[in-house]
Coordinates of C-alpha atoms and ligand atoms in Angstrom, one line a residue:
M92 CA 18.8 -6.2 -2.0
S93 CA 18.9 -8.5 -5.0
D94 CA 17.8 -12.1 -4.8
A95 CA 21.4 -13.2 -5.3
N96 CA 22.2 -12.0 -1.8
Y97 CA 20.1 -14.6 -0.2
D98 CA 20.9 -18.3 0.5
P99 CA 19.0 -20.4 -2.1
T100 CA 19.1 -23.4 0.2
A101 CA 16.9 -21.5 2.7
R102 CA 14.0 -22.0 0.4
R103 CA 11.1 -23.7 2.1
D104 CA 8.5 -26.1 0.7
T105 CA 5.5 -24.2 2.0
P106 CA 2.1 -25.5 0.8
L107 CA 2.0 -22.6 -1.7
A108 CA 5.5 -23.3 -2.9
L109 CA 4.4 -26.9 -3.7
K110 CA 1.3 -25.7 -5.5
L111 CA 3.2 -23.1 -7.5
K112 CA 6.0 -25.6 -8.5
E113 CA 3.3 -28.0 -9.7
C114 CA 1.6 -25.3 -11.7
I115 CA 4.9 -24.0 -13.2
A116 CA 6.0 -27.5 -14.1
R117 CA 2.7 -27.9 -16.0
E118 CA 2.2 -24.5 -17.5
G119 CA 5.5 -22.7 -17.4
P120 CA 6.7 -19.6 -15.5
V121 CA 4.3 -17.2 -13.8
T122 CA 5.0 -13.5 -14.0
V123 CA 6.0 -11.5 -10.9
A124 CA 2.5 -10.0 -10.8
E125 CA 1.0 -13.5 -10.8
Y126 CA 3.5 -14.7 -8.2
M127 CA 2.7 -11.7 -5.9
Q128 CA -1.0 -12.2 -6.3
A129 CA -0.7 -15.9 -5.4
C130 CA 1.6 -15.2 -2.4
L131 CA -0.7 -12.5 -1.0
Q132 CA -4.2 -13.5 -2.1
D133 CA -4.2 -17.2 -3.0
R134 CA -7.6 -18.5 -1.7
E135 CA -6.1 -21.4 0.2
H136 CA -2.6 -20.3 1.1
G137 CA -2.2 -16.5 0.4
Y138 CA -0.5 -14.5 3.2
Y139 CA -3.3 -12.0 3.6
V140 CA -5.9 -14.9 3.5
K141 CA -4.1 -17.2 5.9
R142 CA -1.8 -15.4 8.3
P143 CA -1.7 -11.6 8.0
A144 CA 0.6 -10.9 10.9
I145 CA 0.9 -7.1 11.4
G146 CA 2.3 -5.8 14.7
A147 CA 5.2 -6.3 17.1
K148 CA 4.5 -10.0 17.5
G149 CA 3.8 -10.6 13.8
D150 CA 6.0 -10.4 10.7
F151 CA 6.1 -6.6 10.2
I152 CA 5.1 -3.5 12.0
T153 CA 3.4 -0.5 10.5
A154 CA 3.2 3.2 11.6
P155 CA -0.2 3.1 13.3
E156 CA 1.0 0.0 15.3
I157 CA 4.1 1.9 16.4
S158 CA 2.4 5.0 17.8
Q159 CA -1.2 6.2 18.3
V160 CA 0.0 9.7 17.4
F161 CA 0.2 8.6 13.7
G162 CA -3.5 7.8 13.5
E163 CA -4.5 10.8 15.6
L164 CA -2.6 13.2 13.2
I165 CA -4.3 11.6 10.2
G166 CA -7.6 12.0 12.0
L167 CA -7.0 15.7 12.4
W168 CA -5.9 15.8 8.7
C169 CA -9.2 14.3 7.7
A170 CA -11.1 16.8 9.8
V171 CA -9.3 19.8 8.2
V172 CA -9.9 18.4 4.7
W173 CA -13.6 18.0 5.5
Q174 CA -13.7 21.6 6.5
Q175 CA -11.9 22.6 3.3
M176 CA -14.7 20.7 1.5
G177 CA -17.2 23.0 3.2
S178 CA -18.1 20.6 6.0
P179 CA -20.5 18.5 4.0
A180 CA -23.3 16.9 6.1
R181 CA -22.5 13.5 4.8
L182 CA -18.9 12.3 4.1
N183 CA -17.5 8.9 3.2
L184 CA -14.4 8.3 5.3
V185 CA -12.7 5.5 3.5
E186 CA -9.7 3.5 4.5
L187 CA -8.0 1.1 2.0
G188 CA -6.3 -2.0 3.5
P189 CA -7.0 -1.1 7.2
G190 CA -4.9 -3.9 8.7
R191 CA -5.9 -4.4 12.3
G192 CA -8.1 -1.3 12.3
T193 CA -5.7 0.6 14.6
L194 CA -5.4 3.7 12.4
M195 CA -9.2 4.1 12.1
R196 CA -9.6 3.6 15.8
D197 CA -7.1 6.5 16.5
V198 CA -8.8 8.6 13.7
V199 CA -12.2 8.2 15.4
R200 CA -10.8 9.1 18.8
A201 CA -8.9 12.1 17.7
T202 CA -11.8 13.5 15.7
S203 CA -14.5 12.9 18.4
R204 CA -14.3 16.5 19.6
V205 CA -14.4 18.1 16.1
A206 CA -17.9 19.5 15.9
G207 CA -20.1 17.9 13.2
F208 CA -17.4 15.6 11.9
G209 CA -18.5 12.5 13.7
A210 CA -22.1 12.9 12.7
A211 CA -21.1 13.4 9.0
A212 CA -18.5 10.7 8.7
H213 CA -19.7 7.3 7.4
I214 CA -16.7 4.9 7.7
Q215 CA -16.1 2.5 4.8
L216 CA -13.3 0.0 5.1
V217 CA -12.1 -1.7 1.9
E218 CA -10.4 -5.0 2.9
S219 CA -9.7 -8.1 0.9
S220 CA -8.9 -10.3 3.9
E221 CA -11.7 -11.9 5.9
R222 CA -9.3 -12.5 8.8
L223 CA -8.3 -8.9 8.9
E224 CA -11.9 -7.7 8.6
K225 CA -12.6 -9.8 11.8
A226 CA -9.7 -8.1 13.6
Q227 CA -10.9 -4.7 12.4
R228 CA -14.5 -5.4 13.7
E229 CA -12.9 -6.3 17.1
T230 CA -10.7 -3.2 17.3
L231 CA -13.6 -0.9 16.2
S232 CA -16.3 -2.6 18.3
G233 CA -16.5 0.5 20.6
V234 CA -17.1 2.9 17.7
T235 CA -20.7 4.1 17.6
R236 CA -20.5 5.7 14.1
P237 CA -21.8 3.7 11.1
I238 CA -19.1 1.4 9.6
T239 CA -19.4 -0.7 6.4
W240 CA -16.9 -3.2 4.9
A241 CA -16.3 -3.9 1.3
R242 CA -14.0 -6.1 -0.7
D243 CA -13.6 -3.5 -3.5
F244 CA -14.0 0.2 -4.2
D245 CA -17.2 0.2 -6.2
G246 CA -19.5 1.2 -3.4
V247 CA -17.6 4.4 -2.5
S248 CA -19.3 7.7 -3.3
A249 CA -18.4 11.4 -3.0
P250 CA -17.8 13.5 -1.0
A251 CA -15.0 11.2 0.1
I252 CA -11.8 11.3 2.1
I253 CA -9.6 8.2 1.5
V254 CA -6.7 7.2 3.6
A255 CA -4.3 4.3 2.9
N256 CA -1.1 3.4 4.8
E257 CA 1.0 0.6 3.4
F258 CA -1.7 -0.3 0.9
L259 CA -0.1 0.4 -2.4
D260 CA 3.0 -1.7 -1.6
A261 CA 0.8 -4.8 -1.2
L262 CA -0.6 -4.6 -4.8
P263 CA 1.0 -6.8 -7.4
I264 CA 3.5 -5.2 -9.7
E265 CA 4.7 -5.9 -13.2
H266 CA 8.4 -6.2 -13.2
W267 CA 10.4 -5.6 -16.4
I268 CA 14.1 -6.4 -17.1
K269 CA 16.1 -5.0 -19.9
T270 CA 18.2 -7.7 -21.6
Q271 CA 20.4 -7.7 -24.7
D272 CA 17.3 -8.7 -26.7
G273 CA 15.2 -5.9 -25.3
W274 CA 12.7 -5.7 -22.4
R275 CA 11.4 -8.9 -20.9
E276 CA 8.9 -9.5 -18.1
R277 CA 10.4 -10.9 -14.9
A278 CA 8.9 -14.2 -13.9
V279 CA 9.3 -17.1 -11.5
G280 CA 10.2 -20.5 -13.0
L281 CA 12.0 -23.7 -11.9
D282 CA 15.7 -24.3 -11.9
D283 CA 17.4 -27.6 -12.9
A284 CA 16.7 -28.9 -9.4
G285 CA 13.0 -28.1 -9.7
E286 CA 13.3 -25.2 -7.2
L287 CA 11.7 -21.8 -7.7
C288 CA 14.0 -19.3 -9.4
F289 CA 13.7 -15.9 -11.1
T290 CA 13.6 -16.0 -14.9
T291 CA 12.2 -13.8 -17.7
V292 CA 9.4 -14.4 -20.2
Q293 CA 8.5 -12.7 -23.4
A294 CA 6.1 -9.8 -22.7
A295 CA 2.5 -10.8 -23.3
D296 CA 1.9 -7.5 -24.9
P297 CA 5.1 -6.0 -26.3
A298 CA 3.1 -3.0 -27.4
C299 CA 3.0 -1.7 -23.9
L300 CA 6.8 -1.7 -23.6
T301 CA 7.3 1.7 -25.0
P302 CA 9.7 4.3 -23.5
S303 CA 6.7 6.4 -22.3
D304 CA 5.5 3.6 -20.1
I305 CA 8.9 3.1 -18.6
P306 CA 10.0 6.6 -17.5
D307 CA 13.7 5.8 -17.1
W308 CA 14.0 3.9 -20.4
S309 CA 17.0 5.9 -21.5
R310 CA 18.7 5.7 -18.1
S311 CA 18.3 1.9 -17.7
Q312 CA 21.5 -0.1 -18.1
D313 CA 21.4 -3.6 -19.6
N314 CA 20.2 -6.1 -17.0
S315 CA 19.1 -3.4 -14.6
E316 CA 15.7 -4.1 -13.3
Y317 CA 12.7 -1.9 -13.4
G318 CA 9.4 -2.4 -11.7
V319 CA 6.4 -0.6 -13.0
R320 CA 2.8 -0.7 -11.9
P321 CA 0.4 0.3 -14.6
A322 CA -3.2 0.7 -13.3
G323 CA -4.4 -1.8 -15.9
S324 CA -2.3 -4.6 -14.3
D325 CA -3.9 -4.3 -10.9
P326 CA -7.6 -4.6 -10.5
I327 CA -8.1 -2.5 -7.4
L328 CA -5.7 0.3 -8.2
G329 CA -7.1 0.5 -11.7
A330 CA -10.6 0.6 -10.4
I331 CA -9.7 3.4 -7.9
V332 CA -8.0 5.6 -10.4
E333 CA -10.7 5.0 -13.0
R334 CA -13.5 5.8 -10.6
L335 CA -11.7 9.0 -9.7
R336 CA -11.5 10.1 -13.4
P337 CA -13.9 13.1 -14.0
D338 CA -15.1 11.5 -17.3
F339 CA -15.7 8.0 -15.9
V340 CA -19.2 6.4 -16.3
T341 CA -19.9 2.7 -16.6
N342 CA -22.3 0.1 -15.4
G343 CA -24.3 2.6 -13.5
L344 CA -21.3 3.7 -11.5
Q345 CA -20.5 7.4 -11.6
S346 CA -17.2 9.3 -11.6
L347 CA -16.4 10.0 -8.0
S348 CA -14.8 13.3 -8.6
Q349 CA -17.7 14.5 -10.7
S350 CA -20.2 13.7 -8.0
G351 CA -18.4 15.7 -5.3
P352 CA -15.0 16.5 -3.8
V353 CA -12.6 13.7 -3.2
A354 CA -9.3 13.8 -1.4
A355 CA -6.9 10.9 -0.7
L356 CA -3.8 10.4 1.3
F357 CA -1.4 7.5 0.5
I358 CA 1.5 6.8 2.8
D359 CA 4.0 4.1 1.7
Y360 CA 7.6 3.2 1.3
G361 CA 9.1 3.8 -2.1
H362 CA 11.0 6.1 -4.5
A363 CA 9.9 9.7 -5.1
S364 CA 11.2 9.4 -8.6
S365 CA 11.3 6.3 -10.8
S366 CA 14.6 4.4 -10.6
A367 CA 15.9 1.0 -11.7
G368 CA 16.6 -1.7 -9.2
E369 CA 15.1 -4.4 -7.1
T370 CA 11.7 -3.6 -5.9
L371 CA 10.3 -6.7 -4.4
Q372 CA 10.9 -7.5 -0.7
A373 CA 9.8 -10.3 1.6
V374 CA 9.6 -10.0 5.4
R375 CA 9.0 -12.8 7.9
N376 CA 9.3 -12.4 11.7
H377 CA 10.7 -8.9 11.2
K378 CA 13.6 -10.3 9.0
F379 CA 14.2 -9.8 5.3
E380 CA 14.4 -12.9 3.2
S381 CA 14.3 -13.7 -0.5
P382 CA 10.8 -13.3 -2.0
L383 CA 11.1 -17.0 -3.1
T384 CA 11.9 -18.4 0.4
S385 CA 8.5 -18.8 2.0
P386 CA 5.7 -18.3 -0.6
G387 CA 2.5 -17.5 1.3
E388 CA 4.2 -17.3 4.7
A389 CA 6.1 -14.0 4.4
D390 CA 4.8 -10.5 3.7
L391 CA 5.7 -9.8 0.1
S392 CA 5.6 -6.1 -1.0
A393 CA 7.1 -3.8 -3.5
H394 CA 8.6 -0.3 -3.4
V395 CA 6.0 2.2 -4.6
D396 CA 7.0 4.1 -7.6
F397 CA 5.3 7.5 -6.6
D398 CA 6.4 9.1 -9.9
T399 CA 4.4 6.6 -12.0
F400 CA 1.5 6.7 -9.5
A401 CA 1.4 10.5 -9.7
R402 CA 1.4 10.5 -13.5
L403 CA -1.4 8.0 -13.5
C404 CA -3.5 10.2 -11.3
N405 CA -2.6 13.3 -13.3
A406 CA -3.6 11.6 -16.5
A407 CA -7.0 10.9 -14.8
G408 CA -7.5 14.6 -14.3
L409 CA -6.6 14.7 -10.6
A410 CA -4.3 17.1 -8.7
I411 CA -1.3 15.7 -6.8
D412 CA 0.4 17.1 -3.7
G413 CA 3.8 15.8 -2.8
P414 CA 5.3 13.2 -2.5
I415 CA 7.1 14.4 0.6
T416 CA 8.8 12.3 3.2
Q417 CA 6.8 10.9 6.1
A418 CA 9.0 12.9 8.6
E419 CA 8.3 16.1 6.7
F420 CA 4.5 15.4 6.5
L421 CA 4.1 14.4 10.2
G422 CA 6.3 17.3 11.2
R423 CA 4.1 19.8 9.4
L424 CA 1.0 18.2 11.0
G425 CA 2.6 18.9 14.4
I426 CA 3.9 15.4 15.5
I427 CA 6.3 16.9 18.1
E428 CA 3.7 19.1 19.7
R429 CA 1.2 16.3 19.9
A430 CA 3.7 13.8 21.3
S431 CA 4.8 16.3 24.0
K432 CA 1.2 16.8 25.0
L433 CA 0.7 13.0 25.2
M434 CA 3.9 12.5 27.2
R435 CA 2.9 15.2 29.7
A436 CA -0.5 13.5 30.2
N437 CA 1.2 10.0 30.6
P438 CA 4.5 10.5 32.3
A439 CA 4.9 6.8 33.0
K440 CA 4.8 6.1 29.3
A441 CA 6.9 9.1 28.1
G442 CA 9.9 7.0 27.1
E443 CA 7.8 4.6 25.0
I444 CA 5.9 7.5 23.3
E445 CA 9.2 9.2 22.5
A446 CA 10.7 6.1 21.1
G447 CA 7.7 5.5 18.9
I448 CA 7.8 9.0 17.5
A449 CA 11.6 8.8 16.9
R450 CA 11.0 5.7 14.9
L451 CA 8.3 7.3 12.7
I452 CA 10.4 10.3 11.8
A453 CA 13.9 8.7 11.8
P454 CA 15.9 10.4 9.1
T455 CA 17.7 7.2 8.1
G456 CA 14.7 4.9 8.6
M457 CA 10.9 5.2 8.3
G458 CA 11.0 9.1 8.3
S459 CA 12.7 9.2 4.9
R460 CA 11.9 5.8 3.4
F461 CA 8.2 6.4 3.7
K462 CA 6.5 9.1 1.6
A463 CA 3.1 10.8 1.7
I464 CA 1.3 11.8 -1.4
G465 CA -2.1 13.6 -1.7
V466 CA -4.5 13.1 -4.5
R467 CA -7.5 15.5 -4.9
S468 CA -10.2 16.7 -7.1
A469 CA -8.8 19.6 -9.1
G470 CA -11.2 22.1 -7.4
L471 CA -9.9 21.4 -3.9
A472 CA -7.2 23.5 -2.2
V473 CA -3.7 22.0 -1.5
L474 CA -4.2 19.3 1.2
P475 CA -2.9 20.0 4.7
G476 CA 0.7 19.1 5.3
F477 CA 1.7 19.6 1.7
G478 CA 1.5 23.4 1.3
V479 CA 4.5 25.6 1.9
Ligands
SAH173 N1 -2.9 -0.1 6.8 C1 -2.6 -1.1 7.7 C2 -2.2 -2.5 7.1 C3 -1.2 -2.5 6.0 S1 -1.0 -4.1 5.3 C4 -1.5 -0.6 8.6 O1 -0.9 0.4 8.3 O2 -1.2 -1.2 9.6 C5 -1.9 -4.1 3.8 C6 -3.4 -4.1 4.0 O3 -4.1 -4.1 2.7 C7 -4.0 -5.3 4.7 O4 -5.1 -5.0 5.4 C8 -4.4 -6.2 3.5 O5 -5.3 -7.2 3.8 C9 -5.0 -5.1 2.6 N2 -5.0 -5.5 1.1 C10 -4.0 -6.0 0.4 N3 -4.4 -6.1 -0.9 C11 -5.7 -5.7 -0.9 C12 -6.7 -5.6 -2.0 N4 -6.4 -5.9 -3.2 N5 -7.9 -5.1 -1.7 C13 -8.2 -4.7 -0.4 N6 -7.3 -4.8 0.6 C14 -6.1 -5.3 0.3

């Protein structure tokens, strides 16, 4: 939905809104990437720093919070990938942006009976939010396997299996708009009344605005919007893709995919192919609002452009599986069978389990809006759930 659909008078003077207004009045508009970074990660007022509210009682709910079956299936996916790697004695089981730690808790439970996996898996959680790290420590307090936390990806080594649900959508995007004068970067400025509004700025580096960077260059109409997420614009995604490159060596860090097999699974909402249109969205108390309404107090995210993401990984020498819809992926991993088993074991909760599964695979909801994409070292076989 475009910003024009929201009531501009609903805008709230959150502490971050005041800070941003002051900064914009002094220094001019901030780009959408800078705005997103501030809303999510500002040290004082950022959403993930101050009030990450994931779950039924929070601002938004994610698949692992809807049903334990989601994490259990991903756990079994990890175990099969580990076997495909030749069951290495030591494996880094990495989760990016683990939220409340629910997915990893279910992964651990589901894999506890897979011989050798538990002893091999060293869990590494990459989390930028201190608050969420605390929540993860609580959720995972019963886990006896070694777990380490990190703020970035640097400490990860191969062999590694990486999982990430709703992580890519939380990373800042650059957002370009085509105007009559050419491409401009979308930004947040101040209107005549001094309120936050969308505007555009001259691109800082017009050289990067070439048709090859913007896949639907020829299809874009004037004034259509287009969000693109080049690795260079985002420190963590850039670091991950760079570290995966077979030819990567810097500062004593080695290429991950050169030092052993690496497989990653990203699940997120987004377009399978690049398309023009609004990509930012803000959610507070399970309701959509304008991304400008409650800076720092709403979850701000962006549709993932899987096409661009896949090309980025391909260019780094990695193989890609998918993207396919979440419903297709979970279906191939046996979600119906697993749910039926769980319902038989917990007849009192059968209705709740069924409703959760229905939501995850709903053809007009999460089942199709969310996509799964696999990224792997070129030497590995097609990842489970993606083959024919
Ligand atoms: N995977 C969880 C949570 C999704 S919300 C779930 O499915 O429930 C996004 C998660 O990514 C949060 O844990 C957030 O703190 C984390 N995150 C966002 N940006 C990050 C960054 N740059 N580095 C590390 N973690 C980040």
